[in-house]
Coordinates of C-alpha atoms and ligand atoms in Angstrom, one line a residue:
M297 CA -29.1 27.4 -9.9
N298 CA -29.3 24.5 -8.1
T299 CA -31.4 24.1 -5.1
P300 CA -28.5 24.8 -1.8
Y301 CA -28.3 21.4 0.3
T302 CA -29.3 21.2 4.0
F303 CA -26.5 21.1 6.6
H304 CA -26.0 19.0 9.3
P305 CA -23.3 19.1 12.3
L306 CA -20.1 17.3 11.2
A307 CA -19.4 13.6 12.2
F308 CA -15.9 14.0 13.7
D309 CA -13.7 11.5 15.1
R310 CA -11.4 13.2 17.4
L311 CA -8.7 10.9 18.2
S312 CA -6.4 11.2 21.1
E313 CA -2.5 11.8 20.4
A314 CA -1.7 8.7 20.7
E315 CA -4.3 7.1 19.1
Q316 CA -3.4 10.0 16.0
L317 CA 0.1 9.0 15.6
E318 CA -0.5 5.1 15.9
Q319 CA -3.2 5.3 12.9
S320 CA -0.5 7.1 11.0
R321 CA 2.9 5.3 11.7
H322 CA 0.7 2.0 10.7
F323 CA -0.6 3.0 7.7
L324 CA 3.1 4.8 6.7
D325 CA 4.6 1.2 7.2
T326 CA 1.3 0.2 5.4
M327 CA 1.4 2.0 2.2
R328 CA 5.8 2.3 2.5
K329 CA 5.3 -2.2 1.4
R330 CA 3.1 -1.7 -1.4
R331 CA 4.7 -2.4 -5.4
T332 CA 3.5 -1.4 -8.6
V333 CA 3.2 -5.3 -9.6
R334 CA 3.8 -6.5 -13.5
D335 CA 3.9 -10.5 -12.3
Y336 CA 0.1 -11.9 -12.0
S337 CA -0.9 -15.5 -10.0
T338 CA -4.1 -16.6 -12.4
E339 CA -5.6 -17.1 -8.3
P340 CA -8.9 -15.9 -7.6
V341 CA -9.5 -12.8 -5.5
P342 CA -12.7 -12.4 -3.0
F343 CA -14.7 -10.2 -5.4
E344 CA -15.6 -8.3 -2.1
L345 CA -12.4 -6.5 -1.5
I346 CA -12.6 -5.2 -5.1
A347 CA -15.8 -4.0 -4.2
N348 CA -14.8 -2.5 -1.0
A349 CA -11.9 -1.1 -2.8
I350 CA -14.4 0.9 -5.7
A351 CA -16.5 2.2 -2.9
T352 CA -13.6 3.7 -0.9
A353 CA -12.4 5.5 -4.5
G354 CA -15.9 6.6 -4.4
T355 CA -15.7 8.3 -1.4
A356 CA -13.2 10.4 -2.7
P357 CA -13.5 14.5 -2.7
S358 CA -14.3 15.8 -6.3
G359 CA -15.1 18.9 -8.0
A360 CA -18.6 20.4 -7.0
N361 CA -19.4 16.6 -5.8
Q362 CA -19.9 15.5 -9.3
Q363 CA -18.2 12.4 -8.5
P364 CA -17.2 12.4 -12.4
W365 CA -16.1 8.5 -12.3
T366 CA -16.9 5.0 -13.0
F367 CA -15.5 2.0 -12.5
V368 CA -15.5 -0.7 -14.5
V369 CA -14.5 -4.3 -13.1
V370 CA -13.5 -7.4 -15.5
S371 CA -12.9 -11.1 -14.5
N372 CA -15.4 -12.2 -17.8
P373 CA -11.9 -13.9 -19.5
D374 CA -12.9 -13.2 -23.0
I375 CA -13.1 -9.4 -22.3
K376 CA -9.3 -9.7 -20.6
H377 CA -8.3 -11.3 -24.3
Q378 CA -9.9 -8.8 -25.9
I379 CA -8.7 -6.2 -23.9
R380 CA -4.8 -7.6 -24.0
M381 CA -5.1 -8.1 -27.6
A382 CA -6.0 -4.5 -28.0
A383 CA -4.2 -3.4 -25.9
E384 CA -0.5 -4.9 -27.1
E385 CA -1.2 -4.0 -30.7
E386 CA -1.6 -0.5 -29.7
E387 CA 1.8 -0.7 -26.7
K388 CA 3.6 -2.7 -29.4
I389 CA 3.4 0.5 -31.8
S390 CA 3.6 3.0 -29.0
Y391 CA 7.0 0.8 -27.6
E392 CA 8.4 0.5 -31.7
S393 CA 6.9 4.6 -33.2
R394 CA 5.6 6.8 -31.1
M395 CA 7.4 7.7 -27.7
S396 CA 9.8 9.3 -28.1
A397 CA 14.0 8.8 -27.6
E398 CA 13.7 10.4 -24.2
W399 CA 10.6 8.6 -23.1
L400 CA 12.5 5.3 -23.9
A401 CA 15.6 6.1 -21.9
A402 CA 13.4 6.9 -19.1
L403 CA 11.9 3.7 -19.1
A404 CA 14.3 1.6 -19.9
P405 CA 15.7 1.3 -16.5
L406 CA 12.2 -0.6 -15.5
G407 CA 11.9 -3.0 -18.4
T408 CA 8.7 -2.5 -19.1
D409 CA 8.2 -3.4 -23.3
W410 CA 4.9 -4.1 -25.0
H411 CA 3.9 -7.4 -23.9
K412 CA 1.1 -7.4 -21.8
P413 CA 0.1 -11.1 -20.4
H414 CA -0.7 -9.4 -17.0
L415 CA -3.8 -7.9 -18.3
E416 CA -5.2 -11.9 -18.6
D417 CA -3.3 -13.2 -16.2
A418 CA -4.9 -11.3 -13.0
P419 CA -8.3 -12.6 -12.0
Y420 CA -9.6 -8.6 -11.9
L421 CA -9.2 -5.6 -14.0
I422 CA -10.3 -2.4 -12.9
V423 CA -10.5 0.3 -15.8
V424 CA -11.3 3.6 -14.7
F425 CA -13.5 6.1 -16.7
R426 CA -13.6 9.4 -16.4
Q427 CA -16.2 11.7 -17.0
A428 CA -15.6 15.1 -18.9
Y429 CA -18.7 15.3 -18.5
G430 CA -22.3 14.2 -17.2
I431 CA -25.4 14.1 -18.9
G432 CA -28.9 15.3 -18.2
T433 CA -32.3 15.9 -19.5
D434 CA -33.2 19.5 -20.3
P435 CA -36.8 19.2 -18.2
A436 CA -39.1 21.5 -20.3
T437 CA -38.3 19.3 -23.5
G438 CA -37.2 15.8 -22.4
E439 CA -34.1 16.4 -24.7
E440 CA -30.6 15.1 -23.7
T441 CA -28.5 18.2 -21.9
K442 CA -24.6 18.2 -21.2
I443 CA -23.9 18.9 -17.7
K444 CA -20.1 20.8 -17.2
H445 CA -18.1 18.6 -15.1
Y446 CA -14.8 20.1 -13.0
Y447 CA -12.0 19.3 -11.8
T448 CA -12.3 16.1 -13.7
E449 CA -8.9 14.5 -14.0
E450 CA -7.9 16.0 -10.2
S451 CA -10.9 13.8 -8.8
V452 CA -10.1 10.6 -10.8
G453 CA -6.4 10.8 -9.3
I454 CA -8.1 11.4 -6.2
A455 CA -10.2 8.0 -6.7
V456 CA -7.6 6.4 -7.7
G457 CA -5.3 7.1 -4.9
L458 CA -8.0 5.7 -2.5
L459 CA -8.6 2.8 -4.8
L460 CA -4.9 0.9 -4.8
A461 CA -3.9 2.3 -0.7
S462 CA -7.2 0.0 -0.5
L463 CA -6.3 -2.7 -2.6
H464 CA -3.0 -2.6 -1.0
Q465 CA -4.2 -2.9 2.6
A466 CA -6.9 -5.7 1.7
G467 CA -3.3 -7.6 1.3
L468 CA -3.8 -7.5 -3.1
A469 CA -1.4 -5.6 -5.6
T470 CA -1.7 -3.9 -8.5
L471 CA -0.6 -1.8 -11.8
T472 CA -1.2 1.4 -12.8
H473 CA -1.2 0.9 -16.4
T474 CA -2.2 3.3 -19.1
P475 CA -2.1 2.7 -22.5
N476 CA -2.1 4.9 -25.2
P477 CA -3.5 5.6 -26.8
M478 CA -7.3 4.2 -24.9
G479 CA -10.0 4.3 -26.7
F480 CA -10.2 1.1 -27.5
L481 CA -12.0 0.2 -23.8
S482 CA -14.5 2.6 -24.8
S483 CA -15.6 0.4 -27.5
I484 CA -15.0 -3.0 -25.6
L485 CA -16.4 -2.1 -22.1
Q486 CA -19.5 -0.1 -24.4
R487 CA -19.5 2.7 -22.6
P488 CA -20.8 5.7 -23.0
P489 CA -19.3 8.9 -25.3
N490 CA -19.0 11.9 -22.1
E491 CA -16.8 8.6 -20.3
R492 CA -13.3 8.6 -21.0
A493 CA -11.3 5.5 -20.3
Y494 CA -8.5 7.2 -17.6
V495 CA -6.1 3.8 -16.0
V496 CA -5.9 0.1 -16.6
I497 CA -5.3 -1.5 -13.1
P498 CA -4.6 -5.3 -12.9
V499 CA -5.7 -7.0 -10.0
G500 CA -4.9 -10.6 -7.9
Y501 CA -2.1 -11.9 -6.2
P502 CA 1.7 -11.5 -7.7
A503 CA 2.6 -14.4 -9.6
A504 CA 5.0 -16.7 -7.3
D505 CA 8.7 -16.0 -9.0
A506 CA 7.4 -11.7 -9.5
Q507 CA 9.9 -9.8 -10.0
V508 CA 10.4 -6.0 -8.9
P509 CA 12.6 -3.4 -9.5
V510 CA 14.9 -1.6 -6.6
I511 CA 14.1 1.4 -6.6
T512 CA 13.7 4.1 -4.1
K513 CA 11.4 7.5 -3.0
K514 CA 12.4 10.5 -2.9
P515 CA 12.4 11.3 1.4
L516 CA 10.9 14.2 3.2
D517 CA 12.9 16.3 3.0
E518 CA 13.2 16.3 -0.5
I519 CA 9.4 16.1 -1.4
M520 CA 8.9 18.8 1.7
V521 CA 8.9 22.5 2.2
R522 CA 8.0 24.0 5.3
F523 CA 7.2 27.1 6.2
E524 CA 7.5 28.3 10.3
Ligands
IYR143 N1 2.1 3.0 -21.4 C1 3.7 1.7 -20.9 C2 4.1 2.6 -21.2 C3 4.8 3.0 -19.5 C4 5.2 4.2 -20.0 C5 5.3 5.0 -18.1 I1 5.9 6.9 -17.9 C6 5.7 3.9 -17.1 O1 5.6 4.6 -15.6 C7 5.4 2.7 -17.9 C8 5.1 1.9 -18.5 C9 3.6 0.7 -20.7 O2 2.2 0.5 -19.9 O3 4.7 -0.2 -20.9

């Protein structure tokens, strides 16, 4: 049994209804402007924006507060190059033989292919790892033990959502890139065996000629079901 936490009174900022509406509408307007960007400028980005976004992601709720995530920040050009080469090698095989005809058809309107120049152009790559289990030490024997983690997929997904929102409101562009399989990221970035690559997020400013597809988001009445 783990020792129970001590509890203290909640620090809660109660807003006026006007403030609530103002902030809620402002956040919605901001997030509506977020676009997934595939073409990046090489212009550098202040590191604190990356650090603050990761700290924000780290505020996410997680199963049993186990915080089963590691955010690896890569700006080193050699490592970005290695990641690009390995990702393109896997993606080429995926696009040419692993992905089903149905999958390729679903992606066709986006015009994506195996070329991933953004993995080198973007000044930062944030590679998110999910800790499938934790590593502890047996107090009696000093041996390494595996600590069961709960809801890791959900927890990391929520954290990545906060990360993307933070980077967007800091005026940066992002892409959620999921090369498949992602094992090469564990070796290049020397991650321990309990960590599984979850997503690669190039971060930077859009290239001057960046294009995005004209897509829409489902309206509220299609995504919300209400019982009053
Ligand atoms: N991982 C590939 C393919 C891909 C899959 C989906 I589903 C997308 O929405 C976009 C791309 C790639 O990054 O190209």
